[in-house]
Amino acid sequence: MSEPAEKPQVRVSNIFSASFEDLGALVWREIGRNPPHKFFGRESMDELPDSLRERIPDDIGEAFSYGLETPYAKISFNNYFFPTSPLSVMQSFSAKLGYVARSLVQQLDAGCEEDNSAVVAFEFGRYQPSNDPYVHMSSKNLGISHDTGGFPRGETFTDAGNAMVTDLLTQKEGILSLPGLRDTDRELLRKTLGILEDQYKTKEIHIVGWGG
C-alpha cells in the first residue's frame, strides 16, 4: 500500500494556494451591511436634510463587509462609503496570512523566531469614481516588498512579493466560487480582482506602504 503524498511546505509563494486548498470547507460570511443614510447617522432617508440627501448618488448601493477564514488566513472583502461630495465608495480585498494558524511560522521559509514575525498583510483596494487602485503588502521579515523611500513611502515588489501576488491570481476563480456572497457583491469582487490582475500584469499598479 502506497504512502499518502506528503503535503507541500507552505511558503510565501504558495500561501494563497494553501489557504484555498479545500474550497468545499469555506464560505463567505456577511459581517455587516448599511445603506448610505446610516453613514450620516440617520435611521431613514426621510430623516436626511436636503443638503445631505443631495450628496447621495442614486446608484451608490450599500456599504458591506464579508469575512472568510481559512487555516492560514483571515480574508475580508469590503465596500465602504468614502466621505467625498457627492458620496463615493471604496472596495478592498485584504488578507492577514499566518494570523489564524500560529504554527504557520514554522512552515514558512522565513527563519523566524517569534510567532507573529511571519504574519503577512496584503490589501488591494480601489476608490471610485477615480478607480485609482493600490496594493499594500507588509511583513516583518519575509521580504515581500522593497522600500524605495519617499513620502508617502513607495515600495516595489520583490521576487517573493511577485510570487505571492501571482499565487493569489491563480486562486481568483476559486475565491469567486465560494458561497455566501450576494450575486451583485460577487460581481463586484470579480471586477475588483480583475482590476488587480490587469494592472499587475501591465505593471501599472500603484504600490503604497504605511506602518511598519
CSV table of C-alpha atoms in Angstrom, one decimal:
chain,number,residue,atom,x,y,z
A,1,MET,CA,0.0,0.0,0.0
A,2,SER,CA,1.5,3.3,-1.0
A,3,GLU,CA,2.2,6.1,1.5
A,4,PRO,CA,-0.1,9.1,1.3
A,5,ALA,CA,1.5,12.1,-0.5
A,6,GLU,CA,3.3,14.5,1.8
A,7,LYS,CA,1.6,17.9,1.9
A,8,PRO,CA,3.9,20.6,0.3
A,9,GLN,CA,5.6,23.0,2.6
A,10,VAL,CA,3.7,26.3,2.9
A,11,ARG,CA,5.7,29.2,1.7
A,12,VAL,CA,5.1,32.8,0.7
A,13,SER,CA,5.0,31.7,-2.9
A,14,ASN,CA,2.1,29.3,-2.3
A,15,ILE,CA,0.3,30.7,0.7
A,16,PHE,CA,-2.9,31.5,-1.2
A,17,SER,CA,-3.0,28.1,-2.8
A,18,ALA,CA,-2.6,26.5,0.6
A,19,SER,CA,-5.3,28.7,2.0
A,20,PHE,CA,-7.8,27.8,-0.6
A,21,GLU,CA,-6.8,24.1,-0.9
A,22,ASP,CA,-10.2,22.9,0.4
A,23,LEU,CA,-12.8,25.2,-1.2
A,24,GLY,CA,-15.6,22.9,-0.1
A,25,ALA,CA,-15.0,23.9,3.6
A,26,LEU,CA,-15.1,27.7,3.0
A,27,VAL,CA,-17.9,30.2,2.9
A,28,TRP,CA,-18.1,34.0,2.9
A,29,ARG,CA,-19.8,35.4,6.0
A,30,GLU,CA,-21.6,38.7,5.7
A,31,ILE,CA,-20.4,40.8,8.7
A,32,GLY,CA,-22.3,44.0,8.1
A,33,ARG,CA,-24.4,46.0,5.6
A,34,ASN,CA,-25.6,49.6,5.7
A,35,PRO,CA,-27.5,51.9,3.4
A,36,PRO,CA,-26.0,55.4,2.8
A,37,HIS,CA,-28.3,57.2,5.2
A,38,LYS,CA,-26.7,55.2,8.1
A,39,PHE,CA,-23.3,56.7,7.1
A,40,PHE,CA,-24.8,60.1,8.1
A,41,GLY,CA,-26.2,58.7,11.3
A,42,ARG,CA,-29.8,58.7,10.3
A,43,GLU,CA,-32.3,55.8,10.5
A,44,SER,CA,-34.0,56.6,7.2
A,45,MET,CA,-33.6,58.7,4.1
A,46,ASP,CA,-36.6,60.7,5.3
A,47,GLU,CA,-34.5,62.0,8.2
A,48,LEU,CA,-31.8,63.4,5.9
A,49,PRO,CA,-31.8,67.1,5.2
A,50,ASP,CA,-31.7,68.1,1.6
A,51,SER,CA,-28.1,69.1,1.9
A,52,LEU,CA,-27.1,65.5,2.7
A,53,ARG,CA,-29.6,63.8,0.5
A,54,GLU,CA,-28.1,65.7,-2.5
A,55,ARG,CA,-24.7,64.1,-1.7
A,56,ILE,CA,-26.0,60.5,-2.2
A,57,PRO,CA,-25.9,59.3,-5.8
A,58,ASP,CA,-28.9,57.2,-6.9
A,59,ASP,CA,-26.8,54.2,-7.8
A,60,ILE,CA,-24.4,54.2,-4.9
A,61,GLY,CA,-25.8,51.0,-3.3
A,62,GLU,CA,-24.9,49.8,0.2
A,63,ALA,CA,-21.8,49.5,2.3
A,64,PHE,CA,-21.0,45.9,3.3
A,65,SER,CA,-18.3,43.7,4.7
A,66,TYR,CA,-17.6,40.0,4.3
A,67,GLY,CA,-15.2,37.8,6.1
A,68,LEU,CA,-13.6,34.5,5.2
A,69,GLU,CA,-11.4,32.3,7.4
A,70,THR,CA,-9.1,29.6,6.3
A,71,PRO,CA,-6.5,27.5,8.1
A,72,TYR,CA,-3.8,30.1,7.1
A,73,ALA,CA,-5.6,33.3,6.6
A,74,LYS,CA,-8.3,35.8,7.6
A,75,ILE,CA,-9.6,37.5,4.5
A,76,SER,CA,-12.1,40.3,4.0
A,77,PHE,CA,-14.0,42.0,1.2
A,78,ASN,CA,-15.4,45.4,1.9
A,79,ASN,CA,-17.3,48.1,0.2
A,80,TYR,CA,-17.0,51.3,2.2
A,81,PHE,CA,-18.6,54.7,1.8
A,82,PHE,CA,-16.0,57.4,1.3
A,83,PRO,CA,-16.7,60.9,2.6
A,84,THR,CA,-16.4,62.8,-0.7
A,85,SER,CA,-19.1,65.1,-2.1
A,86,PRO,CA,-21.0,63.5,-3.6
A,87,LEU,CA,-20.6,60.4,-1.5
A,88,SER,CA,-18.4,57.7,-3.2
A,89,VAL,CA,-17.3,54.2,-2.4
A,90,MET,CA,-14.1,52.2,-2.0
A,91,GLN,CA,-13.6,48.5,-2.4
A,92,SER,CA,-10.9,46.5,-0.7
A,93,PHE,CA,-9.8,42.8,-0.7
A,94,SER,CA,-7.4,42.1,2.2
A,95,ALA,CA,-5.8,39.2,3.9
A,96,LYS,CA,-3.8,38.5,7.1
A,97,LEU,CA,-1.8,35.4,6.3
A,98,GLY,CA,-0.4,33.3,9.1
A,99,TYR,CA,-2.7,35.0,11.5
A,100,VAL,CA,-5.1,32.1,12.2
A,101,ALA,CA,-2.6,29.2,12.4
A,102,ARG,CA,0.3,30.2,14.6
A,103,SER,CA,2.2,27.2,13.6
A,104,LEU,CA,2.5,28.7,10.1
A,105,VAL,CA,5.7,30.4,11.3
A,106,GLN,CA,7.4,27.0,11.4
A,107,GLN,CA,6.2,26.2,7.9
A,108,LEU,CA,7.1,29.5,6.1
A,109,ASP,CA,10.6,29.8,4.7
A,110,ALA,CA,11.4,32.7,6.9
A,111,GLY,CA,13.7,31.6,9.7
A,112,CYS,CA,11.5,33.5,12.2
A,113,GLU,CA,11.8,33.1,16.0
A,114,GLU,CA,8.6,34.9,17.0
A,115,ASP,CA,5.2,33.6,16.1
A,116,ASN,CA,3.9,36.9,14.8
A,117,SER,CA,7.0,37.5,12.7
A,118,ALA,CA,5.6,35.5,9.8
A,119,VAL,CA,2.3,37.4,9.6
A,120,VAL,CA,1.8,38.9,6.1
A,121,ALA,CA,-0.6,41.7,5.4
A,122,PHE,CA,-1.9,42.1,1.9
A,123,GLU,CA,-4.5,44.6,0.7
A,124,PHE,CA,-5.8,45.6,-2.7
A,125,GLY,CA,-8.2,48.5,-2.9
A,126,ARG,CA,-9.7,50.9,-5.3
A,127,TYR,CA,-11.5,54.2,-5.0
A,128,GLN,CA,-14.5,55.3,-7.1
A,129,PRO,CA,-15.2,57.2,-9.2
A,130,SER,CA,-11.5,57.7,-10.0
A,131,ASN,CA,-10.9,53.9,-9.7
A,132,ASP,CA,-7.3,54.6,-8.5
A,133,PRO,CA,-6.2,51.2,-7.4
A,134,TYR,CA,-3.4,50.3,-5.0
A,135,VAL,CA,-1.6,47.4,-3.4
A,136,HIS,CA,-0.3,47.3,0.1
A,137,MET,CA,1.9,44.4,1.3
A,138,SER,CA,3.9,44.1,4.5
A,139,SER,CA,5.6,41.6,6.8
A,140,LYS,CA,8.2,41.8,9.5
A,141,ASN,CA,11.0,39.9,7.7
A,142,LEU,CA,9.6,37.9,4.7
A,143,GLY,CA,10.9,40.3,2.1
A,144,ILE,CA,7.7,40.7,0.0
A,145,SER,CA,8.2,44.4,-0.8
A,146,HIS,CA,11.2,46.7,-1.1
A,147,ASP,CA,11.1,50.2,0.4
A,148,THR,CA,12.2,52.8,-2.1
A,149,GLY,CA,11.8,55.7,0.2
A,150,GLY,CA,9.9,58.9,-0.5
A,151,PHE,CA,6.7,60.3,1.1
A,152,PRO,CA,4.3,58.7,1.1
A,153,ARG,CA,6.7,55.7,1.2
A,154,GLY,CA,6.9,54.0,-2.1
A,155,GLU,CA,7.5,50.2,-2.5
A,156,THR,CA,8.2,47.7,-5.2
A,157,PHE,CA,7.5,44.0,-5.4
A,158,THR,CA,10.4,41.7,-4.6
A,159,ASP,CA,10.6,38.2,-6.2
A,160,ALA,CA,8.8,36.9,-3.1
A,161,GLY,CA,6.1,39.5,-3.4
A,162,ASN,CA,5.6,38.8,-7.1
A,163,ALA,CA,5.3,35.1,-6.3
A,164,MET,CA,2.7,35.8,-3.7
A,165,VAL,CA,0.5,38.0,-5.9
A,166,THR,CA,0.8,35.6,-8.8
A,167,ASP,CA,-0.3,32.8,-6.5
A,168,LEU,CA,-3.3,34.9,-5.4
A,169,LEU,CA,-4.4,35.4,-9.0
A,170,THR,CA,-4.3,31.7,-9.7
A,171,GLN,CA,-6.9,31.3,-7.0
A,172,LYS,CA,-9.2,34.1,-8.3
A,173,GLU,CA,-11.9,31.8,-9.7
A,174,GLY,CA,-11.9,29.6,-6.6
A,175,ILE,CA,-12.4,32.6,-4.4
A,176,LEU,CA,-15.3,33.8,-6.6
A,177,SER,CA,-16.9,30.4,-6.5
A,178,LEU,CA,-17.2,30.3,-2.7
A,179,PRO,CA,-20.8,30.5,-1.4
A,180,GLY,CA,-22.1,33.3,0.8
A,181,LEU,CA,-21.8,36.4,-1.4
A,182,ARG,CA,-24.8,38.1,-2.8
A,183,ASP,CA,-24.8,37.9,-6.6
A,184,THR,CA,-24.2,41.6,-7.0
A,185,ASP,CA,-21.4,41.6,-4.5
A,186,ARG,CA,-19.8,38.6,-6.2
A,187,GLU,CA,-19.7,40.5,-9.5
A,188,LEU,CA,-18.2,43.5,-7.7
A,189,LEU,CA,-15.5,41.2,-6.2
A,190,ARG,CA,-14.9,39.7,-9.7
A,191,LYS,CA,-14.5,43.3,-11.1
A,192,THR,CA,-12.2,44.3,-8.2
A,193,LEU,CA,-9.9,41.2,-8.6
A,194,GLY,CA,-10.0,41.6,-12.4
A,195,ILE,CA,-8.6,45.2,-12.0
A,196,LEU,CA,-5.8,43.8,-9.7
A,197,GLU,CA,-4.9,41.2,-12.3
A,198,ASP,CA,-5.0,43.6,-15.3
A,199,GLN,CA,-3.0,46.3,-13.5
A,200,TYR,CA,-0.5,43.9,-12.0
A,201,LYS,CA,0.2,42.2,-15.4
A,202,THR,CA,0.7,45.5,-17.1
A,203,LYS,CA,2.8,46.8,-14.2
A,204,GLU,CA,0.6,49.8,-13.7
A,205,ILE,CA,-0.4,49.1,-10.1
A,206,HIS,CA,0.3,51.7,-7.5
A,207,ILE,CA,2.1,50.2,-4.5
A,208,VAL,CA,1.9,52.0,-1.2
A,209,GLY,CA,3.4,51.5,2.2
A,210,TRP,CA,2.3,52.6,5.6
A,211,GLY,CA,3.0,51.5,9.1
A,212,GLY,CA,5.9,49.1,9.9
